[in-house]
């Protein structure tokens, strides 16, 4: 686990250096009218956080922390029901097959009409977009559990709870966390779009408002803060995996990095 932690730290440092070098190169090539100077943005961020952007960040994180757990709980439960009851699962698979490719952002006007322009509509959009990703990934994860594992566990007299606790949960936990990683990035992207409509609070509103005012320092500062928030959540998911999946052998991604 300590080695994996060092690898995570290494990726953070190298990734941050590369991103900032690319940013600096863009600034030098295109000029400050297009790309703000990195050092000016970073020195401007503390002022932004103390002058009102903190409230926007808090509003965005609140919506994110409501929407993500709802999507995960509904998605995992639905996938388990599809796996447990095959007849119902076939019907739900048919629905998922048709509904999954629908561009959910196209439903934004309908969602806003039904759920309103406030937090309800924004959380609903996060849930709608993340839900189907969770269902598909966890359904496939459950389907990949070898039948022999079920036979061995049940032959030992395991109850349904013990079956879930000692077989299903350990088997799907890595996929749940992998799905969560993808969901975090997707949810932040969706949140950014939804916060440009019908609200005056949120990082999406803050960034677009700064862009429309041609205040590029504020705009880039907002982008950096939102990116850092998403990155922190991503790293926390990695740490959570190291803690919860200690039994798991390092995968190829960790071995090669």
PDB file of C-alpha atoms in Angstrom:
ATOM      1  CA  UNK A   1       0.000   0.000   0.000  1.00  0.00           C
ATOM      2  CA  UNK A   2       2.900   2.332   0.775  1.00  0.00           C
ATOM      3  CA  UNK A   3       4.361   1.667  -2.682  1.00  0.00           C
ATOM      4  CA  UNK A   4       1.021   2.417  -4.328  1.00  0.00           C
ATOM      5  CA  UNK A   5       0.819   5.640  -2.334  1.00  0.00           C
ATOM      6  CA  UNK A   6       4.209   6.683  -3.654  1.00  0.00           C
ATOM      7  CA  UNK A   7       3.086   5.939  -7.188  1.00  0.00           C
ATOM      8  CA  UNK A   8       0.014   8.116  -6.712  1.00  0.00           C
ATOM      9  CA  UNK A   9       2.219  10.933  -5.393  1.00  0.00           C
ATOM     10  CA  UNK A  10       4.594  10.506  -8.336  1.00  0.00           C
ATOM     11  CA  UNK A  11       1.730  10.750 -10.825  1.00  0.00           C
ATOM     12  CA  UNK A  12       0.408  13.862  -9.075  1.00  0.00           C
ATOM     13  CA  UNK A  13       3.762  15.659  -9.230  1.00  0.00           C
ATOM     14  CA  UNK A  14       4.611  14.687 -12.807  1.00  0.00           C
ATOM     15  CA  UNK A  15       1.076  15.335 -14.048  1.00  0.00           C
ATOM     16  CA  UNK A  16       0.942  18.760 -12.399  1.00  0.00           C
ATOM     17  CA  UNK A  17       4.301  19.719 -13.906  1.00  0.00           C
ATOM     18  CA  UNK A  18       3.249  18.649 -17.399  1.00  0.00           C
ATOM     19  CA  UNK A  19      -0.084  20.462 -17.229  1.00  0.00           C
ATOM     20  CA  UNK A  20       1.540  23.662 -16.037  1.00  0.00           C
ATOM     21  CA  UNK A  21       4.262  23.435 -18.684  1.00  0.00           C
ATOM     22  CA  UNK A  22       1.623  23.057 -21.403  1.00  0.00           C
ATOM     23  CA  UNK A  23      -0.306  25.962 -19.903  1.00  0.00           C
ATOM     24  CA  UNK A  24       2.836  28.113 -19.791  1.00  0.00           C
ATOM     25  CA  UNK A  25       3.681  27.228 -23.391  1.00  0.00           C
ATOM     26  CA  UNK A  26       0.178  28.221 -24.476  1.00  0.00           C
ATOM     27  CA  UNK A  27       0.506  31.516 -22.627  1.00  0.00           C
ATOM     28  CA  UNK A  28       3.866  32.277 -24.263  1.00  0.00           C
ATOM     29  CA  UNK A  29       2.601  31.360 -27.735  1.00  0.00           C
ATOM     30  CA  UNK A  30      -0.857  32.962 -27.664  1.00  0.00           C
ATOM     31  CA  UNK A  31      -0.431  35.782 -25.185  1.00  0.00           C
ATOM     32  CA  UNK A  32      -2.447  36.925 -22.184  1.00  0.00           C
ATOM     33  CA  UNK A  33      -5.413  38.025 -24.277  1.00  0.00           C
ATOM     34  CA  UNK A  34      -6.231  34.361 -24.792  1.00  0.00           C
ATOM     35  CA  UNK A  35      -4.502  32.460 -21.993  1.00  0.00           C
ATOM     36  CA  UNK A  36      -3.839  34.020 -18.609  1.00  0.00           C
ATOM     37  CA  UNK A  37      -0.375  33.685 -17.117  1.00  0.00           C
ATOM     38  CA  UNK A  38      -0.258  30.684 -14.761  1.00  0.00           C
ATOM     39  CA  UNK A  39       1.570  32.529 -11.987  1.00  0.00           C
ATOM     40  CA  UNK A  40      -0.971  35.366 -12.041  1.00  0.00           C
ATOM     41  CA  UNK A  41      -3.871  32.928 -11.850  1.00  0.00           C
ATOM     42  CA  UNK A  42      -2.405  30.995  -8.920  1.00  0.00           C
ATOM     43  CA  UNK A  43      -1.657  34.163  -6.962  1.00  0.00           C
ATOM     44  CA  UNK A  44      -5.189  35.406  -7.697  1.00  0.00           C
ATOM     45  CA  UNK A  45      -6.961  32.283  -6.406  1.00  0.00           C
ATOM     46  CA  UNK A  46      -6.667  33.074  -2.644  1.00  0.00           C
ATOM     47  CA  UNK A  47      -8.283  36.446  -3.280  1.00  0.00           C
ATOM     48  CA  UNK A  48     -11.097  34.765  -5.213  1.00  0.00           C
ATOM     49  CA  UNK A  49     -11.752  32.244  -2.459  1.00  0.00           C
ATOM     50  CA  UNK A  50     -12.077  34.978   0.143  1.00  0.00           C
ATOM     51  CA  UNK A  51     -14.145  37.312  -2.025  1.00  0.00           C
ATOM     52  CA  UNK A  52     -17.099  35.114  -2.913  1.00  0.00           C
ATOM     53  CA  UNK A  53     -15.956  32.174  -5.012  1.00  0.00           C
ATOM     54  CA  UNK A  54     -15.980  29.961  -1.931  1.00  0.00           C
ATOM     55  CA  UNK A  55     -19.780  30.182  -1.863  1.00  0.00           C
ATOM     56  CA  UNK A  56     -19.947  29.133  -5.516  1.00  0.00           C
ATOM     57  CA  UNK A  57     -17.622  26.196  -4.862  1.00  0.00           C
ATOM     58  CA  UNK A  58     -19.684  25.158  -1.858  1.00  0.00           C
ATOM     59  CA  UNK A  59     -22.889  25.206  -3.913  1.00  0.00           C
ATOM     60  CA  UNK A  60     -21.326  23.035  -6.614  1.00  0.00           C
ATOM     61  CA  UNK A  61     -19.898  20.528  -4.143  1.00  0.00           C
ATOM     62  CA  UNK A  62     -23.235  20.300  -2.337  1.00  0.00           C
ATOM     63  CA  UNK A  63     -25.011  19.373  -5.566  1.00  0.00           C
ATOM     64  CA  UNK A  64     -22.258  16.916  -6.423  1.00  0.00           C
ATOM     65  CA  UNK A  65     -22.317  15.213  -3.022  1.00  0.00           C
ATOM     66  CA  UNK A  66     -26.084  14.804  -3.261  1.00  0.00           C
ATOM     67  CA  UNK A  67     -26.223  13.566  -6.849  1.00  0.00           C
ATOM     68  CA  UNK A  68     -23.322  11.103  -6.847  1.00  0.00           C
ATOM     69  CA  UNK A  69     -24.453   8.972  -3.862  1.00  0.00           C
ATOM     70  CA  UNK A  70     -28.016   8.851  -5.178  1.00  0.00           C
ATOM     71  CA  UNK A  71     -26.813   7.678  -8.589  1.00  0.00           C
ATOM     72  CA  UNK A  72     -24.478   5.086  -7.059  1.00  0.00           C
ATOM     73  CA  UNK A  73     -27.089   3.671  -4.685  1.00  0.00           C
ATOM     74  CA  UNK A  74     -29.800   3.509  -7.348  1.00  0.00           C
ATOM     75  CA  UNK A  75     -27.415   2.101  -9.943  1.00  0.00           C
ATOM     76  CA  UNK A  76     -25.924  -0.604  -7.725  1.00  0.00           C
ATOM     77  CA  UNK A  77     -29.360  -1.604  -6.424  1.00  0.00           C
ATOM     78  CA  UNK A  78     -30.795  -1.770  -9.940  1.00  0.00           C
ATOM     79  CA  UNK A  79     -27.860  -3.832 -11.196  1.00  0.00           C
ATOM     80  CA  UNK A  80     -28.242  -6.258  -8.292  1.00  0.00           C
ATOM     81  CA  UNK A  81     -31.987  -6.630  -8.953  1.00  0.00           C
ATOM     82  CA  UNK A  82     -31.252  -7.305 -12.634  1.00  0.00           C
ATOM     83  CA  UNK A  83     -28.725  -9.947 -11.615  1.00  0.00           C
ATOM     84  CA  UNK A  84     -30.881 -11.517  -8.910  1.00  0.00           C
ATOM     85  CA  UNK A  85     -34.173 -11.824 -10.809  1.00  0.00           C
ATOM     86  CA  UNK A  86     -33.441 -12.811 -14.392  1.00  0.00           C
ATOM     87  CA  UNK A  87     -36.921 -12.215 -15.814  1.00  0.00           C
ATOM     88  CA  UNK A  88     -37.047  -8.694 -14.456  1.00  0.00           C
ATOM     89  CA  UNK A  89     -33.415  -8.272 -15.421  1.00  0.00           C
ATOM     90  CA  UNK A  90     -34.137  -9.008 -19.082  1.00  0.00           C
ATOM     91  CA  UNK A  91     -36.860  -6.361 -19.150  1.00  0.00           C
ATOM     92  CA  UNK A  92     -34.649  -3.794 -17.434  1.00  0.00           C
ATOM     93  CA  UNK A  93     -31.725  -4.663 -19.715  1.00  0.00           C
ATOM     94  CA  UNK A  94     -33.914  -3.913 -22.727  1.00  0.00           C
ATOM     95  CA  UNK A  95     -34.840  -0.548 -21.230  1.00  0.00           C
ATOM     96  CA  UNK A  96     -31.208   0.217 -20.367  1.00  0.00           C
ATOM     97  CA  UNK A  97     -30.098  -0.787 -23.869  1.00  0.00           C
ATOM     98  CA  UNK A  98     -32.413   1.814 -25.397  1.00  0.00           C
ATOM     99  CA  UNK A  99     -32.074   4.527 -22.748  1.00  0.00           C
ATOM    100  CA  UNK A 100     -28.308   4.474 -22.250  1.00  0.00           C
ATOM    101  CA  UNK A 101     -27.345   6.026 -25.633  1.00  0.00           C
ATOM    102  CA  UNK A 102     -29.836   8.895 -25.279  1.00  0.00           C
ATOM    103  CA  UNK A 103     -27.875  12.164 -24.828  1.00  0.00           C
ATOM    104  CA  UNK A 104     -29.084  13.072 -21.360  1.00  0.00           C
ATOM    105  CA  UNK A 105     -28.059  16.722 -21.655  1.00  0.00           C
ATOM    106  CA  UNK A 106     -30.668  17.024 -24.402  1.00  0.00           C
ATOM    107  CA  UNK A 107     -33.222  16.327 -21.671  1.00  0.00           C
ATOM    108  CA  UNK A 108     -32.081  19.362 -19.672  1.00  0.00           C
ATOM    109  CA  UNK A 109     -35.058  21.564 -20.674  1.00  0.00           C
ATOM    110  CA  UNK A 110     -37.503  18.794 -19.722  1.00  0.00           C
ATOM    111  CA  UNK A 111     -35.746  18.156 -16.411  1.00  0.00           C
ATOM    112  CA  UNK A 112     -35.825  21.855 -15.595  1.00  0.00           C
ATOM    113  CA  UNK A 113     -39.533  22.004 -16.396  1.00  0.00           C
ATOM    114  CA  UNK A 114     -40.219  19.078 -14.071  1.00  0.00           C
ATOM    115  CA  UNK A 115     -37.648  19.538 -11.297  1.00  0.00           C
ATOM    116  CA  UNK A 116     -37.244  23.303 -11.499  1.00  0.00           C
ATOM    117  CA  UNK A 117     -34.277  25.596 -11.993  1.00  0.00           C
ATOM    118  CA  UNK A 118     -32.877  25.098  -8.503  1.00  0.00           C
ATOM    119  CA  UNK A 119     -30.760  22.350  -7.013  1.00  0.00           C
ATOM    120  CA  UNK A 120     -33.388  19.722  -7.802  1.00  0.00           C
ATOM    121  CA  UNK A 121     -32.953  20.044 -11.548  1.00  0.00           C
ATOM    122  CA  UNK A 122     -29.168  20.043 -11.353  1.00  0.00           C
ATOM    123  CA  UNK A 123     -29.013  17.028  -9.049  1.00  0.00           C
ATOM    124  CA  UNK A 124     -31.513  15.203 -11.257  1.00  0.00           C
ATOM    125  CA  UNK A 125     -29.302  15.736 -14.304  1.00  0.00           C
ATOM    126  CA  UNK A 126     -26.286  14.341 -12.453  1.00  0.00           C
ATOM    127  CA  UNK A 127     -28.280  11.287 -11.391  1.00  0.00           C
ATOM    128  CA  UNK A 128     -29.698  10.715 -14.881  1.00  0.00           C
ATOM    129  CA  UNK A 129     -26.316  10.766 -16.570  1.00  0.00           C
ATOM    130  CA  UNK A 130     -24.381   8.781 -13.956  1.00  0.00           C
ATOM    131  CA  UNK A 131     -27.108   6.220 -13.237  1.00  0.00           C
ATOM    132  CA  UNK A 132     -26.876   4.294 -16.491  1.00  0.00           C
ATOM    133  CA  UNK A 133     -23.073   4.149 -16.337  1.00  0.00           C
ATOM    134  CA  UNK A 134     -23.318   2.587 -12.896  1.00  0.00           C
ATOM    135  CA  UNK A 135     -26.023   0.117 -13.922  1.00  0.00           C
ATOM    136  CA  UNK A 136     -24.132  -1.140 -16.968  1.00  0.00           C
ATOM    137  CA  UNK A 137     -20.748  -1.433 -15.232  1.00  0.00           C
ATOM    138  CA  UNK A 138     -22.014  -3.134 -12.079  1.00  0.00           C
ATOM    139  CA  UNK A 139     -24.371  -5.423 -14.008  1.00  0.00           C
ATOM    140  CA  UNK A 140     -21.441  -6.631 -16.111  1.00  0.00           C
ATOM    141  CA  UNK A 141     -19.274  -6.970 -13.013  1.00  0.00           C
ATOM    142  CA  UNK A 142     -21.867  -9.194 -11.336  1.00  0.00           C
ATOM    143  CA  UNK A 143     -22.255 -11.254 -14.495  1.00  0.00           C
ATOM    144  CA  UNK A 144     -18.499 -11.905 -14.582  1.00  0.00           C
ATOM    145  CA  UNK A 145     -18.441 -13.621 -11.189  1.00  0.00           C
ATOM    146  CA  UNK A 146     -17.711 -17.317 -11.890  1.00  0.00           C
ATOM    147  CA  UNK A 147     -20.620 -19.656 -11.281  1.00  0.00           C
ATOM    148  CA  UNK A 148     -18.281 -21.934  -9.343  1.00  0.00           C
ATOM    149  CA  UNK A 149     -17.825 -19.202  -6.746  1.00  0.00           C
ATOM    150  CA  UNK A 150     -21.570 -19.216  -6.077  1.00  0.00           C
ATOM    151  CA  UNK A 151     -21.654 -23.000  -5.823  1.00  0.00           C
ATOM    152  CA  UNK A 152     -18.765 -23.134  -3.378  1.00  0.00           C
ATOM    153  CA  UNK A 153     -20.177 -20.362  -1.192  1.00  0.00           C
ATOM    154  CA  UNK A 154     -23.713 -21.749  -1.076  1.00  0.00           C
ATOM    155  CA  UNK A 155     -22.472 -25.298  -0.482  1.00  0.00           C
ATOM    156  CA  UNK A 156     -20.843 -24.027   2.693  1.00  0.00           C
ATOM    157  CA  UNK A 157     -24.277 -22.914   3.892  1.00  0.00           C
ATOM    158  CA  UNK A 158     -23.870 -19.190   3.308  1.00  0.00           C
ATOM    159  CA  UNK A 159     -26.969 -17.055   3.764  1.00  0.00           C
ATOM    160  CA  UNK A 160     -27.968 -14.366   1.273  1.00  0.00           C
ATOM    161  CA  UNK A 161     -26.298 -11.728   3.436  1.00  0.00           C
ATOM    162  CA  UNK A 162     -23.114 -13.795   3.739  1.00  0.00           C
ATOM    163  CA  UNK A 163     -23.170 -14.362  -0.013  1.00  0.00           C
ATOM    164  CA  UNK A 164     -23.339 -10.624  -0.552  1.00  0.00           C
ATOM    165  CA  UNK A 165     -20.783  -9.815   2.141  1.00  0.00           C
ATOM    166  CA  UNK A 166     -18.146 -12.392   1.266  1.00  0.00           C
ATOM    167  CA  UNK A 167     -18.610 -12.891  -2.477  1.00  0.00           C
ATOM    168  CA  UNK A 168     -20.590 -10.234  -4.309  1.00  0.00           C
ATOM    169  CA  UNK A 169     -19.288  -7.126  -2.554  1.00  0.00           C
ATOM    170  CA  UNK A 170     -15.567  -7.994  -2.791  1.00  0.00           C
ATOM    171  CA  UNK A 171     -16.060  -8.988  -6.426  1.00  0.00           C
ATOM    172  CA  UNK A 172     -17.741  -5.768  -7.514  1.00  0.00           C
ATOM    173  CA  UNK A 173     -16.041  -3.287  -5.161  1.00  0.00           C
ATOM    174  CA  UNK A 174     -13.117  -2.508  -7.519  1.00  0.00           C
ATOM    175  CA  UNK A 175     -15.593  -1.904 -10.341  1.00  0.00           C
ATOM    176  CA  UNK A 176     -17.703   0.328  -8.102  1.00  0.00           C
ATOM    177  CA  UNK A 177     -14.658   2.472  -7.380  1.00  0.00           C
ATOM    178  CA  UNK A 178     -13.613   2.510 -11.040  1.00  0.00           C
ATOM    179  CA  UNK A 179     -17.125   3.598 -11.958  1.00  0.00           C
ATOM    180  CA  UNK A 180     -16.949   6.275  -9.276  1.00  0.00           C
ATOM    181  CA  UNK A 181     -13.773   7.682 -10.837  1.00  0.00           C
ATOM    182  CA  UNK A 182     -15.464   8.051 -14.205  1.00  0.00           C
ATOM    183  CA  UNK A 183     -18.630   9.351 -12.573  1.00  0.00           C
ATOM    184  CA  UNK A 184     -16.787  12.145 -10.765  1.00  0.00           C
ATOM    185  CA  UNK A 185     -15.450  13.623 -13.996  1.00  0.00           C
ATOM    186  CA  UNK A 186     -18.769  13.202 -15.766  1.00  0.00           C
ATOM    187  CA  UNK A 187     -20.735  14.692 -12.879  1.00  0.00           C
ATOM    188  CA  UNK A 188     -18.516  17.773 -12.714  1.00  0.00           C
ATOM    189  CA  UNK A 189     -18.897  18.308 -16.460  1.00  0.00           C
ATOM    190  CA  UNK A 190     -22.675  17.970 -16.238  1.00  0.00           C
ATOM    191  CA  UNK A 191     -22.795  20.240 -13.217  1.00  0.00           C
ATOM    192  CA  UNK A 192     -20.830  22.915 -15.053  1.00  0.00           C
ATOM    193  CA  UNK A 193     -23.356  22.928 -17.898  1.00  0.00           C
ATOM    194  CA  UNK A 194     -26.420  22.925 -15.658  1.00  0.00           C
ATOM    195  CA  UNK A 195     -25.054  25.738 -13.504  1.00  0.00           C
ATOM    196  CA  UNK A 196     -25.008  28.074 -16.476  1.00  0.00           C
ATOM    197  CA  UNK A 197     -28.823  28.101 -16.403  1.00  0.00           C
ATOM    198  CA  UNK A 198     -31.263  29.414 -13.845  1.00  0.00           C
ATOM    199  CA  UNK A 199     -28.874  30.047 -10.965  1.00  0.00           C
ATOM    200  CA  UNK A 200     -26.505  32.625  -9.583  1.00  0.00           C
ATOM    201  CA  UNK A 201     -24.545  30.160  -7.454  1.00  0.00           C
ATOM    202  CA  UNK A 202     -22.109  27.504  -8.583  1.00  0.00           C
ATOM    203  CA  UNK A 203     -18.762  27.239 -10.327  1.00  0.00           C
ATOM    204  CA  UNK A 204     -20.395  26.944 -13.732  1.00  0.00           C
ATOM    205  CA  UNK A 205     -22.136  30.263 -13.201  1.00  0.00           C
ATOM    206  CA  UNK A 206     -18.965  31.850 -11.811  1.00  0.00           C
ATOM    207  CA  UNK A 207     -16.778  30.806 -14.758  1.00  0.00           C
ATOM    208  CA  UNK A 208     -19.258  31.791 -17.472  1.00  0.00           C
ATOM    209  CA  UNK A 209     -20.017  35.077 -15.730  1.00  0.00           C
ATOM    210  CA  UNK A 210     -16.290  35.893 -15.602  1.00  0.00           C
ATOM    211  CA  UNK A 211     -15.938  34.954 -19.272  1.00  0.00           C
ATOM    212  CA  UNK A 212     -18.800  37.254 -20.270  1.00  0.00           C
ATOM    213  CA  UNK A 213     -17.187  40.074 -18.275  1.00  0.00           C
ATOM    214  CA  UNK A 214     -13.846  39.402 -20.027  1.00  0.00           C
ATOM    215  CA  UNK A 215     -12.300  38.880 -16.602  1.00  0.00           C
ATOM    216  CA  UNK A 216      -9.915  36.143 -17.624  1.00  0.00           C
ATOM    217  CA  UNK A 217      -8.121  35.994 -14.283  1.00  0.00           C
ATOM    218  CA  UNK A 218     -11.403  35.151 -12.560  1.00  0.00           C
ATOM    219  CA  UNK A 219     -12.344  32.748 -15.344  1.00  0.00           C
ATOM    220  CA  UNK A 220      -9.081  30.817 -15.273  1.00  0.00           C
ATOM    221  CA  UNK A 221      -9.053  30.917 -11.490  1.00  0.00           C
ATOM    222  CA  UNK A 222     -12.500  29.321 -11.433  1.00  0.00           C
ATOM    223  CA  UNK A 223     -11.416  26.655 -13.911  1.00  0.00           C
ATOM    224  CA  UNK A 224      -8.349  25.826 -11.811  1.00  0.00           C
ATOM    225  CA  UNK A 225     -10.315  25.632  -8.562  1.00  0.00           C
ATOM    226  CA  UNK A 226     -12.994  23.416 -10.106  1.00  0.00           C
ATOM    227  CA  UNK A 227     -10.307  21.195 -11.617  1.00  0.00           C
ATOM    228  CA  UNK A 228      -8.490  20.899  -8.297  1.00  0.00           C
ATOM    229  CA  UNK A 229     -11.745  19.992  -6.547  1.00  0.00           C
ATOM    230  CA  UNK A 230     -12.382  17.221  -9.061  1.00  0.00           C
ATOM    231  CA  UNK A 231      -8.788  16.060  -8.808  1.00  0.00           C
ATOM    232  CA  UNK A 232      -8.975  15.847  -5.010  1.00  0.00           C
ATOM    233  CA  UNK A 233     -12.097  13.698  -5.277  1.00  0.00           C
ATOM    234  CA  UNK A 234     -10.309  11.498  -7.809  1.00  0.00           C
ATOM    235  CA  UNK A 235      -7.305  11.029  -5.511  1.00  0.00           C
ATOM    236  CA  UNK A 236      -9.566  10.299  -2.544  1.00  0.00           C
ATOM    237  CA  UNK A 237     -11.167   7.545  -4.616  1.00  0.00           C
ATOM    238  CA  UNK A 238      -7.712   6.099  -5.310  1.00  0.00           C
ATOM    239  CA  UNK A 239      -6.894   6.176  -1.597  1.00  0.00           C
ATOM    240  CA  UNK A 240     -10.245   4.581  -0.803  1.00  0.00           C
ATOM    241  CA  UNK A 241      -9.452   1.769  -3.223  1.00  0.00           C
ATOM    242  CA  UNK A 242      -6.056   1.183  -1.618  1.00  0.00           C
ATOM    243  CA  UNK A 243      -7.764   0.903   1.755  1.00  0.00           C
ATOM    244  CA  UNK A 244     -10.848  -1.115   0.817  1.00  0.00           C
ATOM    245  CA  UNK A 245      -9.203  -3.402  -1.734  1.00  0.00           C
ATOM    246  CA  UNK A 246      -6.026  -4.305   0.123  1.00  0.00           C
ATOM    247  CA  UNK A 247      -6.624  -7.936  -0.811  1.00  0.00           C
ATOM    248  CA  UNK A 248      -6.467  -7.146  -4.512  1.00  0.00           C
ATOM    249  CA  UNK A 249      -3.287  -7.758  -6.487  1.00  0.00           C
ATOM    250  CA  UNK A 250      -1.911  -4.606  -8.149  1.00  0.00           C
ATOM    251  CA  UNK A 251      -3.386  -4.190 -11.600  1.00  0.00           C
ATOM    252  CA  UNK A 252      -1.470  -3.443 -14.770  1.00  0.00           C
ATOM    253  CA  UNK A 253      -2.081   0.281 -14.418  1.00  0.00           C
ATOM    254  CA  UNK A 254      -0.388   0.387 -11.017  1.00  0.00           C
ATOM    255  CA  UNK A 255       2.382  -2.001 -12.047  1.00  0.00           C
ATOM    256  CA  UNK A 256       3.386   0.118 -15.009  1.00  0.00           C
ATOM    257  CA  UNK A 257       3.372   3.408 -13.155  1.00  0.00           C
TER     258      UNK A 257
END
